[in-house]
mmCIF file of C-alpha atoms and ligand atoms in Angstrom:
data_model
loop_
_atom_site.group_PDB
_atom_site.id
_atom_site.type_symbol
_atom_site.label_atom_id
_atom_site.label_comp_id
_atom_site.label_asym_id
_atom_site.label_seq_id
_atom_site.Cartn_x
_atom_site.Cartn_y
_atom_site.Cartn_z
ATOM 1 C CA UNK A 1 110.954 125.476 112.952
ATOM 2 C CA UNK A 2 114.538 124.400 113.339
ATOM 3 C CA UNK A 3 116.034 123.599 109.977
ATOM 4 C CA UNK A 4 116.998 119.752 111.479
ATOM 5 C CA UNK A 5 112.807 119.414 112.033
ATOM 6 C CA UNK A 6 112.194 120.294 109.261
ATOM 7 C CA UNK A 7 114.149 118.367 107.220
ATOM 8 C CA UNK A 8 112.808 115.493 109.359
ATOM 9 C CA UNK A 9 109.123 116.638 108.339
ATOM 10 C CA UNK A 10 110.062 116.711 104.531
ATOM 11 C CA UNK A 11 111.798 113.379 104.827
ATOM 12 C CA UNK A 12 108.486 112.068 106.568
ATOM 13 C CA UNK A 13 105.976 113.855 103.951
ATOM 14 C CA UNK A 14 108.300 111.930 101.089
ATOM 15 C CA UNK A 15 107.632 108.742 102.349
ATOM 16 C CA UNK A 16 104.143 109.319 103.074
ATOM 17 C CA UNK A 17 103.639 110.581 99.369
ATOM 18 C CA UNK A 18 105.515 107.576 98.092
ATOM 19 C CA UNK A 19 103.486 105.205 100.160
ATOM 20 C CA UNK A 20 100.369 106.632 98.893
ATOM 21 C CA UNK A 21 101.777 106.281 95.292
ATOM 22 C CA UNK A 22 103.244 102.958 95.510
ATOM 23 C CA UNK A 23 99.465 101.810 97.096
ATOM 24 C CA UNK A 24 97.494 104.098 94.183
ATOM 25 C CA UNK A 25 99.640 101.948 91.507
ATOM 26 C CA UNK A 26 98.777 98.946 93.332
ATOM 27 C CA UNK A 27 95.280 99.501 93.337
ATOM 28 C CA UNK A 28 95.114 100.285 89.453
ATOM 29 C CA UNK A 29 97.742 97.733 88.341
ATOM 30 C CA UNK A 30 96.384 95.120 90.287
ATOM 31 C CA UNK A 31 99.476 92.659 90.061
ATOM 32 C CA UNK A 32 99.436 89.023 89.766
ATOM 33 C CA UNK A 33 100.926 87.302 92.800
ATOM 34 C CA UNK A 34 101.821 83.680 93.278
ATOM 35 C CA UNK A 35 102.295 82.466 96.824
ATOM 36 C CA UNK A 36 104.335 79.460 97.800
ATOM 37 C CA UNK A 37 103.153 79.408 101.136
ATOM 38 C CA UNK A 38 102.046 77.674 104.519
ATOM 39 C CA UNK A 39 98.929 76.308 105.122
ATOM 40 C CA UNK A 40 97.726 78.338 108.088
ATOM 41 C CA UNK A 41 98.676 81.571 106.049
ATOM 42 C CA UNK A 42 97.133 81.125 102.842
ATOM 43 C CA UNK A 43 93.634 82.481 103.794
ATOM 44 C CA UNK A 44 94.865 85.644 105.260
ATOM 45 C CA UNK A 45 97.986 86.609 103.116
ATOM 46 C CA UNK A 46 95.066 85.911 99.929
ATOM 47 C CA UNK A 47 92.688 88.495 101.826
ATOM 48 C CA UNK A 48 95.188 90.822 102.376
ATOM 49 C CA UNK A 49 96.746 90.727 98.793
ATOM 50 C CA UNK A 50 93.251 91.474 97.843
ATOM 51 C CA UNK A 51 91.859 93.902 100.286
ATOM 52 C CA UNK A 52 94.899 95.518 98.953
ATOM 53 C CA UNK A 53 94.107 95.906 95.369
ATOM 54 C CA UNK A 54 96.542 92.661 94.295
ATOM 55 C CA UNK A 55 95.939 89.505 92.425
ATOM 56 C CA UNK A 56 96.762 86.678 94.735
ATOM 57 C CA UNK A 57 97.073 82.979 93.157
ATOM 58 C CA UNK A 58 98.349 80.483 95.496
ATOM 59 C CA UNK A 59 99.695 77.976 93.431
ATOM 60 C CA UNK A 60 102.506 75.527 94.419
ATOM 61 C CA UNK A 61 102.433 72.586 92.534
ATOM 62 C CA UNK A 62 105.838 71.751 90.615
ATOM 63 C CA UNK A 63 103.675 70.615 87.584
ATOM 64 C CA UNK A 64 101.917 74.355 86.980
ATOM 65 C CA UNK A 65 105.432 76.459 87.088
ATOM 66 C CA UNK A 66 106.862 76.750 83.897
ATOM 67 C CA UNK A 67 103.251 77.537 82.659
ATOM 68 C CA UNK A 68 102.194 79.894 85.028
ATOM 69 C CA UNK A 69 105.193 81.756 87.070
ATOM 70 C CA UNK A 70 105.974 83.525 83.720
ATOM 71 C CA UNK A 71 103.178 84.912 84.163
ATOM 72 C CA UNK A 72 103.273 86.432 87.739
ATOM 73 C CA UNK A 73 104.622 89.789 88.685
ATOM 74 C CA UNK A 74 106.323 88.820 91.924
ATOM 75 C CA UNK A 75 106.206 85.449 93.591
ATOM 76 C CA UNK A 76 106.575 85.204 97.219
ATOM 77 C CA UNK A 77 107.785 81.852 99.140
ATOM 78 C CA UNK A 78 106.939 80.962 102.707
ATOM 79 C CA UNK A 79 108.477 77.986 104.373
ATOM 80 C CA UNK A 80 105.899 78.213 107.378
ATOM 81 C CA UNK A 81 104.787 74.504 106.996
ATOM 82 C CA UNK A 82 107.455 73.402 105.022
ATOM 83 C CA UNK A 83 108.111 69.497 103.904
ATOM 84 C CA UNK A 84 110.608 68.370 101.578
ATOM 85 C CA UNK A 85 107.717 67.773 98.398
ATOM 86 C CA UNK A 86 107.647 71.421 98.671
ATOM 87 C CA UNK A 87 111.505 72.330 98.135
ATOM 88 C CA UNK A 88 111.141 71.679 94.517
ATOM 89 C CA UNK A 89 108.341 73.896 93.103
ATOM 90 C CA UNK A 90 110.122 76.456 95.370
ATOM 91 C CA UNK A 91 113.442 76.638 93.986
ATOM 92 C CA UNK A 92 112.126 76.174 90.131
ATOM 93 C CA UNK A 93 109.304 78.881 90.496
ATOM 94 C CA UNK A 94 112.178 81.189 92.189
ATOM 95 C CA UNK A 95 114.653 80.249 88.677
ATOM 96 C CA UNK A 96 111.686 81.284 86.722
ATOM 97 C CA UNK A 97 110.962 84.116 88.243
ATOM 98 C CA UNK A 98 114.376 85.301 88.193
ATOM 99 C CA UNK A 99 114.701 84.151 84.123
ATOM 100 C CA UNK A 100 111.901 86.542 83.645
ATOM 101 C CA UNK A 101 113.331 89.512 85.653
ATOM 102 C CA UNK A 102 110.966 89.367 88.000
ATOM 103 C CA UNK A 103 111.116 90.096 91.930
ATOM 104 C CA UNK A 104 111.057 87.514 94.807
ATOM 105 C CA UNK A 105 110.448 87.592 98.296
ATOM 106 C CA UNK A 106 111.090 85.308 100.893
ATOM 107 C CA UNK A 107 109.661 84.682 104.410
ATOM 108 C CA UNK A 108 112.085 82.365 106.211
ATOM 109 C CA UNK A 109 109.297 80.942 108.984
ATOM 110 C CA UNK A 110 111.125 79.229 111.699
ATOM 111 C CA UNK A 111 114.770 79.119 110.148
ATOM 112 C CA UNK A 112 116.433 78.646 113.210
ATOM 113 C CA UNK A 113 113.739 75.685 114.524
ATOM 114 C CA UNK A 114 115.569 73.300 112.757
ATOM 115 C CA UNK A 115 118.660 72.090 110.787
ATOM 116 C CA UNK A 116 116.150 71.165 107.910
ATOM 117 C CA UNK A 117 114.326 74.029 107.765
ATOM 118 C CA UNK A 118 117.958 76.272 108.191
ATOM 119 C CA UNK A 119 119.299 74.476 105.306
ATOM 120 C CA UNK A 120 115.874 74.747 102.824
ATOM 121 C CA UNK A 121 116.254 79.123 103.656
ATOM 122 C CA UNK A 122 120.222 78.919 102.691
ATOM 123 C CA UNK A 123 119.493 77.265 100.224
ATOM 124 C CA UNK A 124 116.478 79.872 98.711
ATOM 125 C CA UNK A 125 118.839 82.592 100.268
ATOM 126 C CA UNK A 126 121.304 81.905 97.474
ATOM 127 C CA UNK A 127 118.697 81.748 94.864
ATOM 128 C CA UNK A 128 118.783 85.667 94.967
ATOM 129 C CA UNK A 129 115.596 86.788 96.644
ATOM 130 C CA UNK A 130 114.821 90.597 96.059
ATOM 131 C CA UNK A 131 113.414 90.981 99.700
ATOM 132 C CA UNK A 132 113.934 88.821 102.841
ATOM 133 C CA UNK A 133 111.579 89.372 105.914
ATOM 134 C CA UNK A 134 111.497 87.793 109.069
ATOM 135 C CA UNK A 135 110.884 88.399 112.822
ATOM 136 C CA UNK A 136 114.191 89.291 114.796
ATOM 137 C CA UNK A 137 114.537 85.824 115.390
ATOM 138 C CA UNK A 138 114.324 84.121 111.828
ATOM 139 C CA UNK A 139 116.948 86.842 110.490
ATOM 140 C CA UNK A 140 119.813 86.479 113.360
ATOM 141 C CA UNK A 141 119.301 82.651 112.931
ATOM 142 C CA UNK A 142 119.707 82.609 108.847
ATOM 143 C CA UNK A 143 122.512 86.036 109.297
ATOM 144 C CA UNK A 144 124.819 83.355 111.711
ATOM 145 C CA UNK A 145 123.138 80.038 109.963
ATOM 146 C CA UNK A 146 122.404 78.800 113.129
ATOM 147 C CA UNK A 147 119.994 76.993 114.877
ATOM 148 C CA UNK A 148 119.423 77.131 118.718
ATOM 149 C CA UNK A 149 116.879 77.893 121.448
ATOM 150 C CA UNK A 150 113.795 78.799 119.534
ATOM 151 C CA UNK A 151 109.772 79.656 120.265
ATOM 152 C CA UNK A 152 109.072 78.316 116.672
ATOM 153 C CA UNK A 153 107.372 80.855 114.554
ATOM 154 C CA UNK A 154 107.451 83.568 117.243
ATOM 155 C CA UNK A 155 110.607 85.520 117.801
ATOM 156 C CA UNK A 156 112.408 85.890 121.191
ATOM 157 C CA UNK A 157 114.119 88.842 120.047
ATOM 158 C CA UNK A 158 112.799 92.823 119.428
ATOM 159 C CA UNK A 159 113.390 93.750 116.226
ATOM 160 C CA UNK A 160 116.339 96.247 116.940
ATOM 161 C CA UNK A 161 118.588 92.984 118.222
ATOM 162 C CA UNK A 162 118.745 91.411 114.937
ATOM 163 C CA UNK A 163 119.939 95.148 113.128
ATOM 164 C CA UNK A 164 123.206 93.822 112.581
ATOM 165 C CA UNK A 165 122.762 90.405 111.718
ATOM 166 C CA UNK A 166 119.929 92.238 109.254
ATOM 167 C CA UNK A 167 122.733 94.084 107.946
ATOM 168 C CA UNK A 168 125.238 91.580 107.210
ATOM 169 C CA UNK A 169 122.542 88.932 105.831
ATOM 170 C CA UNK A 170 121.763 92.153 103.218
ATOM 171 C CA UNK A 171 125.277 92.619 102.167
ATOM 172 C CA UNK A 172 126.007 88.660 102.106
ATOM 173 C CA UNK A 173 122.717 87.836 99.569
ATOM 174 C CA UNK A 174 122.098 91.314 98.025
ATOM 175 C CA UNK A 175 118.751 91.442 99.030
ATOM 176 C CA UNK A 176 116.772 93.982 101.422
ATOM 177 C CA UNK A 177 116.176 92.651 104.309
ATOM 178 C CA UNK A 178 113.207 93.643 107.012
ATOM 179 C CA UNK A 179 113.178 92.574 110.446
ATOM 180 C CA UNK A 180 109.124 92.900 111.602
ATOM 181 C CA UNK A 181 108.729 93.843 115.374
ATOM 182 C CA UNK A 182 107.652 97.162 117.381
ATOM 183 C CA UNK A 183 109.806 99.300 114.919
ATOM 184 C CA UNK A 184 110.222 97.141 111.417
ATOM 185 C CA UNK A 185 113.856 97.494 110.057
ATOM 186 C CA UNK A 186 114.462 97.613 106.446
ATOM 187 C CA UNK A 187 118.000 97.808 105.475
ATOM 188 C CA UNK A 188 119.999 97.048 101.964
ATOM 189 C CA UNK A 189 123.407 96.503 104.221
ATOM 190 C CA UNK A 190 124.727 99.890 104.562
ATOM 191 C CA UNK A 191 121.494 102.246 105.040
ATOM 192 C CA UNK A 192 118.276 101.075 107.710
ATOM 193 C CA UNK A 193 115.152 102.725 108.210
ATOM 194 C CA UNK A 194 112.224 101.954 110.680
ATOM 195 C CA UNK A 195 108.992 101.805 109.876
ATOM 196 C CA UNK A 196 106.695 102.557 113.143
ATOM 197 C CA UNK A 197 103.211 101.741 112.435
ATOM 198 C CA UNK A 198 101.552 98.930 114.244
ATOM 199 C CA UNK A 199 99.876 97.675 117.305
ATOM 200 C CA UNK A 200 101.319 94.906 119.669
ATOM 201 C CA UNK A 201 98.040 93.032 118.762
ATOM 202 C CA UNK A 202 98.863 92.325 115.827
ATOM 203 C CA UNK A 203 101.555 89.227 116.653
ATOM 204 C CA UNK A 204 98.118 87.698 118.007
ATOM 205 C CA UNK A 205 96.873 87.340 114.557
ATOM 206 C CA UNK A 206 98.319 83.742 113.207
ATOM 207 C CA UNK A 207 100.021 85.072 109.640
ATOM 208 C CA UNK A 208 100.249 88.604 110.165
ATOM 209 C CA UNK A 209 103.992 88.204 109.547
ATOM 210 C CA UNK A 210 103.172 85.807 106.218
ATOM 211 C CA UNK A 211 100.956 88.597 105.383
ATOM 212 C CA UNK A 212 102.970 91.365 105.195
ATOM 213 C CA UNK A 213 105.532 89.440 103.275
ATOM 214 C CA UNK A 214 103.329 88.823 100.734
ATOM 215 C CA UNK A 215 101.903 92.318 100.554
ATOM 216 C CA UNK A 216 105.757 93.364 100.218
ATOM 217 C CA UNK A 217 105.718 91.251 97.081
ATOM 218 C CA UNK A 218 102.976 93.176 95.600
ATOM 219 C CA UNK A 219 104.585 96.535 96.741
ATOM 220 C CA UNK A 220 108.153 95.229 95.244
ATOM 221 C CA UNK A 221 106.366 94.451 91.934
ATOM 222 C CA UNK A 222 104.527 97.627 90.746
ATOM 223 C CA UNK A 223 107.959 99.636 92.105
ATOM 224 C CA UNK A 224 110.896 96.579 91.551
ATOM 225 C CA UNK A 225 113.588 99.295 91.679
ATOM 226 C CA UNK A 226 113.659 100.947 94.840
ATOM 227 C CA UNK A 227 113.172 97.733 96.735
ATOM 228 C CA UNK A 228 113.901 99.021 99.906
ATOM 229 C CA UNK A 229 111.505 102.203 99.782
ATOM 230 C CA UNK A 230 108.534 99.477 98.450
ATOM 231 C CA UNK A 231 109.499 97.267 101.235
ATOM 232 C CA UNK A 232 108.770 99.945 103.939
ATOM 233 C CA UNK A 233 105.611 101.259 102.261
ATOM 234 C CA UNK A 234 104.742 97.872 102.534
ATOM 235 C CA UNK A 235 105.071 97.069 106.441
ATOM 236 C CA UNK A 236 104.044 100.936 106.669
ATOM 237 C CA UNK A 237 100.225 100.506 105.049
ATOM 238 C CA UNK A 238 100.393 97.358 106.690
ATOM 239 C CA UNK A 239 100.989 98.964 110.330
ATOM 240 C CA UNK A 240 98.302 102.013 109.638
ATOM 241 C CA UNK A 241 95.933 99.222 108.373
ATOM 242 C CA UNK A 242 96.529 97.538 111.401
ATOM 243 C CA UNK A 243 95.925 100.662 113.846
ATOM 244 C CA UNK A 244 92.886 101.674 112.342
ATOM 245 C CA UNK A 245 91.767 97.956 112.853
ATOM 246 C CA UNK A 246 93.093 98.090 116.201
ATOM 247 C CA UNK A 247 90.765 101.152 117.121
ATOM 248 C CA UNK A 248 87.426 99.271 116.031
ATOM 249 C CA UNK A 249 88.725 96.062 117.281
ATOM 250 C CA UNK A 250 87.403 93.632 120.407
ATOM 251 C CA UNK A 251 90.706 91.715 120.371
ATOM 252 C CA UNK A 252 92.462 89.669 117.346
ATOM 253 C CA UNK A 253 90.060 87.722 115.988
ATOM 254 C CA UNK A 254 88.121 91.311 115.171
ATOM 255 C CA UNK A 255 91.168 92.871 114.729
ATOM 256 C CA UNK A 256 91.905 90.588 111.970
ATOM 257 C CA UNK A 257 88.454 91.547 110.390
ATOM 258 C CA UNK A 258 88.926 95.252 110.941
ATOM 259 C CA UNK A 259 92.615 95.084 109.632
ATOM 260 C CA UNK A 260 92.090 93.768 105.985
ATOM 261 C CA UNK A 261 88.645 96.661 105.576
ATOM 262 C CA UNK A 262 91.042 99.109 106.855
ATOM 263 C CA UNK A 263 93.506 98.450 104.732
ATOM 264 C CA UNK A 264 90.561 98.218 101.638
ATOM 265 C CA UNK A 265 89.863 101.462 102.661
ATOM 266 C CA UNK A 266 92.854 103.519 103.707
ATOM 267 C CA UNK A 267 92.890 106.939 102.092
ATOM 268 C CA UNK A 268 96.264 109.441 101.366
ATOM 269 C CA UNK A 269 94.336 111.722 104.630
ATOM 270 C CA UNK A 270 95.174 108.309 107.066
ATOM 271 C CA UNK A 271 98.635 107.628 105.161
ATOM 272 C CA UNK A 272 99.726 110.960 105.644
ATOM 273 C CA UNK A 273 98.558 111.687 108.763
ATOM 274 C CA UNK A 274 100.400 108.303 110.099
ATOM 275 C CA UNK A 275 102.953 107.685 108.533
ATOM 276 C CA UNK A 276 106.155 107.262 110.239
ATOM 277 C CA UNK A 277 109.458 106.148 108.880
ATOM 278 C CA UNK A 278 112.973 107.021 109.894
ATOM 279 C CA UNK A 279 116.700 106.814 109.470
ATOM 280 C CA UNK A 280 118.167 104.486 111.877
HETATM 281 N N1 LIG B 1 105.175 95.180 119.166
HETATM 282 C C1 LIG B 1 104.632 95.509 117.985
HETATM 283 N N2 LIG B 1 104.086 96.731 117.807
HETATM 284 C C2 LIG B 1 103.555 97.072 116.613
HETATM 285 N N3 LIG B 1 103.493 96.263 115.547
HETATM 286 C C3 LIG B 1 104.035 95.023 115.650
HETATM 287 C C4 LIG B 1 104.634 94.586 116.866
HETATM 288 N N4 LIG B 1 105.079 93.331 116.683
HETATM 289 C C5 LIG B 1 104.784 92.998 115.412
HETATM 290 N N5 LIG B 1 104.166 94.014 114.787
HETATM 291 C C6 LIG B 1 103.666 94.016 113.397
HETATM 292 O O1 LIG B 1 102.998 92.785 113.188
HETATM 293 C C7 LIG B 1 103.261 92.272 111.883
HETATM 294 C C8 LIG B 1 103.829 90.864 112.010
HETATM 295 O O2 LIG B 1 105.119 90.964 112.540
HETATM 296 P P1 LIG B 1 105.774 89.827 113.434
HETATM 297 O O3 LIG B 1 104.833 89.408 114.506
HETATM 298 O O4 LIG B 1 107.103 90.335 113.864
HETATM 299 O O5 LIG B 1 106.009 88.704 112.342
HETATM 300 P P2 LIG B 1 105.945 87.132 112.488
HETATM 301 O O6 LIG B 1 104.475 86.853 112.547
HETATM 302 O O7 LIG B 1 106.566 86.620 111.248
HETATM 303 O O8 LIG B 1 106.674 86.771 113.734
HETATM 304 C C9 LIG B 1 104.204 93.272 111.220
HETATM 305 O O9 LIG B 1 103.441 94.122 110.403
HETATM 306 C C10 LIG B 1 104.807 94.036 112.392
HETATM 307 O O10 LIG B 1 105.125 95.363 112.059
HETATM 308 C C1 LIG B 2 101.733 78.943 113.352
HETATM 309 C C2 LIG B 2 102.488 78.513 112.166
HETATM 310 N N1 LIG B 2 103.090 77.280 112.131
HETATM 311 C C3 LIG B 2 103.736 77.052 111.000
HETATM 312 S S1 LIG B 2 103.613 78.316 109.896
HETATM 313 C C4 LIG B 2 102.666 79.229 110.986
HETATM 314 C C5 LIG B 2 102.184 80.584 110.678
HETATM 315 C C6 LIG B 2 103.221 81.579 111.020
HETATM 316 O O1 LIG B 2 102.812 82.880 110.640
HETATM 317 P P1 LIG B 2 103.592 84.176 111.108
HETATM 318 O O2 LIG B 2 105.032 83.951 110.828
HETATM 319 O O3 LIG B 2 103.053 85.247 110.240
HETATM 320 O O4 LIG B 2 103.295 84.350 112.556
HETATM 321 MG MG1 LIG B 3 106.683 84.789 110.405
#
C-alpha cells in the first residue's frame, strides 16, 4: 500500500476506535442530559438519548434550574419552537451549566427565519456554547447574523457552502461548530473534518437534526475535552445508525423506528466497518 493510504487507513481506524470508545463510555456512564428543546423534537431526541445509553430529562421550566442543572452533565438548547417565556430558563440553565464547568450545546433551529429568533441565537451564541450545530443554512445565517430568504427549519444550502461561515462562527464564539448535510462538517476554526455516514432519508424524519444535537451533548459530556473529536463520533454513530435503519426501512416513518434499534444495537464490527471521517 502506498504510504499516503495508509496513513489515510490509520487515520480512519483512529476514529473508528475512538467512536467505539466514546459510545462504550456512554453506554456505562449513562450521563444525565437536560434538553431545552422544541416541542416536535422532544419525543425523538428523548428516544435517541436513550437508545443511546444516555439519561435524557427534558426539563425547561425557569423555576427547576438552579435545583436541577447542577446536576446535569451537559445541557443542550434548541430554539425549534421558540417564544420569548422560553429565553429565560435558557440563558440561566446555560450560566449554570457553565458555573459548574459543564458543556453546552446549541441547535440554532431557524436562525435566519427571523429577526427574533436571529437575535435569541446571538444572544445564546455569546453565552459560550461548547458545540454549535446547524444545517448549512442556520450556520451561514448566525456566521453573517443575517436573516433572508429562508425554507424555515430546512436548509437551502449543502453542507460544504456554509464551510467558511462554519469556520469563522468557530473562531468568533470559541465553540466547535458542525454543519449537518450529505458530508457533516465539524470544525474548531482552523482544522474541519467530514463525517460521511448517513442516508438522504434521513432529512424526512422531523428532528433528526434536534436529535443529533442532543446526542452530541451526551458524546461532549463523557469526553468534554476533545470537543471536536466527540462531536464527529456523534453525527458519525448517528449516520451508521441511520444506514443500518435505512437498509430495514419502508420509508421515514420506519426508518425512524429502525434508526433508534440500530443505534441500541450498533456493535465496534458496524462502527468499524463504516466509519468514515476525513480531513477537509
Ligand atoms: N443528504 C444527506 N445524506 C446523508 N445524511 C444526511 C443528509 N442530509 C442530512 N443528513 C443527516 O441527517 C441528520 C439531520 O441533518 P439535517 O437534515 O441537516 O439537520 P436539520 O434537521 O437540522 O436540518 C444528520 O445526522 C445528517 O448527517
Ligand atoms: C418542524 C419544526 N418546526 C419548528 S422546530 C421543528 C423541528 C425541526 O427539527 P430539525 O431541525 O431536526 O429538522
Ligand atoms: Mg435543525
Amino acid at each position: 500500500m502506498e504510504p499516503d493510504n495508509l496513513n489515510k487507513e490509520q487515520d480512519q481506524n483512529s476514529w473508528a476506535v475512538n467512536a467505539w470508545t466514546l459510545l462504550s463510555k456512554l453506554r456505562d456512564q449513562s450521563p444525565l442530559i437536560q434538553c431545552i428543546t422544541n416541542f416536535v423534537s422532544m419525543d425523538l431526541m428523548a428516544n435517541t438519548l436513550l437508545s443511546a445509553g444516555a439519561s435524557p430529562a427534558m426539563i425547561h421550566s425557569i423555576e427547576e434550574i438552579q435545583d436541577f442543572t447542577p446536576h446535569v452533565h451537559a445541557l443542550c438548547i434548541n430554539v425549534g419552537t421558540l417564544s420569548p417565556a422560553w429565553l429565560p430558563a435558557m440563558r440561566e440553565a446555560a450560566q449554570v451549566v457553565n458555573k459548574a464547568g459543564k458543556p453546552w450545546v446549541l441547535d440554532p433551529v431557524a436562525a435566519g427565519a427571523s429577526s427574533f429568533r436571529l437575535k435569541a441565537c446571538l444572544e445564546l451564541v455569546g453565552l459560550k456554547p461548547s458545540v454549535i450545530r446547524g444545517n448549512g443554512s442556520e450556520i451561514i445565517a448566525l456566521s453573517k447574523a443575517s436573516i433572508g430568504a429562508t425554507k424555515g427549519v430546512d436548509s437551502s444550502h449543502e453542507s460544504m457552502d456554509a464551510m467558511e461561515a462554519a469556520k469563522s462562527l468557530a473562531q468568533s464564539s470559541g465553540a466547535i461548530v458542525a454543519v449537518s448535510g450529505a458530508v457533516d462538517i465539524i470544525t474548531d476554526g482552523h482544522r474541519a473534518v467530514g463525517a460521511h455516514n448517513g442516508v438522504s432519508m434521513m432529512q424526512k424524519i422531523t428532528a433528526t437534526g434536534c436529535a443529533v444535537t442532543a446526542l452530541i451533548a451526551a458524546f461532549v459530556a463523557v469526553d468534554p475535552l476533545h470537543a471536536l473529536e466527540a462531536t464527529a463520533s456523534a453525527l458519525s454513530i448517528f449516520g451508521i445508525a441511520g444506514e443500518m435503519g435505512m437498509a430495514m426501512a419502508k420509508g421515514p416513518a420506519s426508518l425512524r423506528m429502525h434508526l433508534i434499534d440500530s443505534l441500541y444495537n450498533l456493535d465496534q464490527a458496524a462502527v468499524s466497518s463504516r466509519l468514515k471521517v476525513t480531513s477537509l
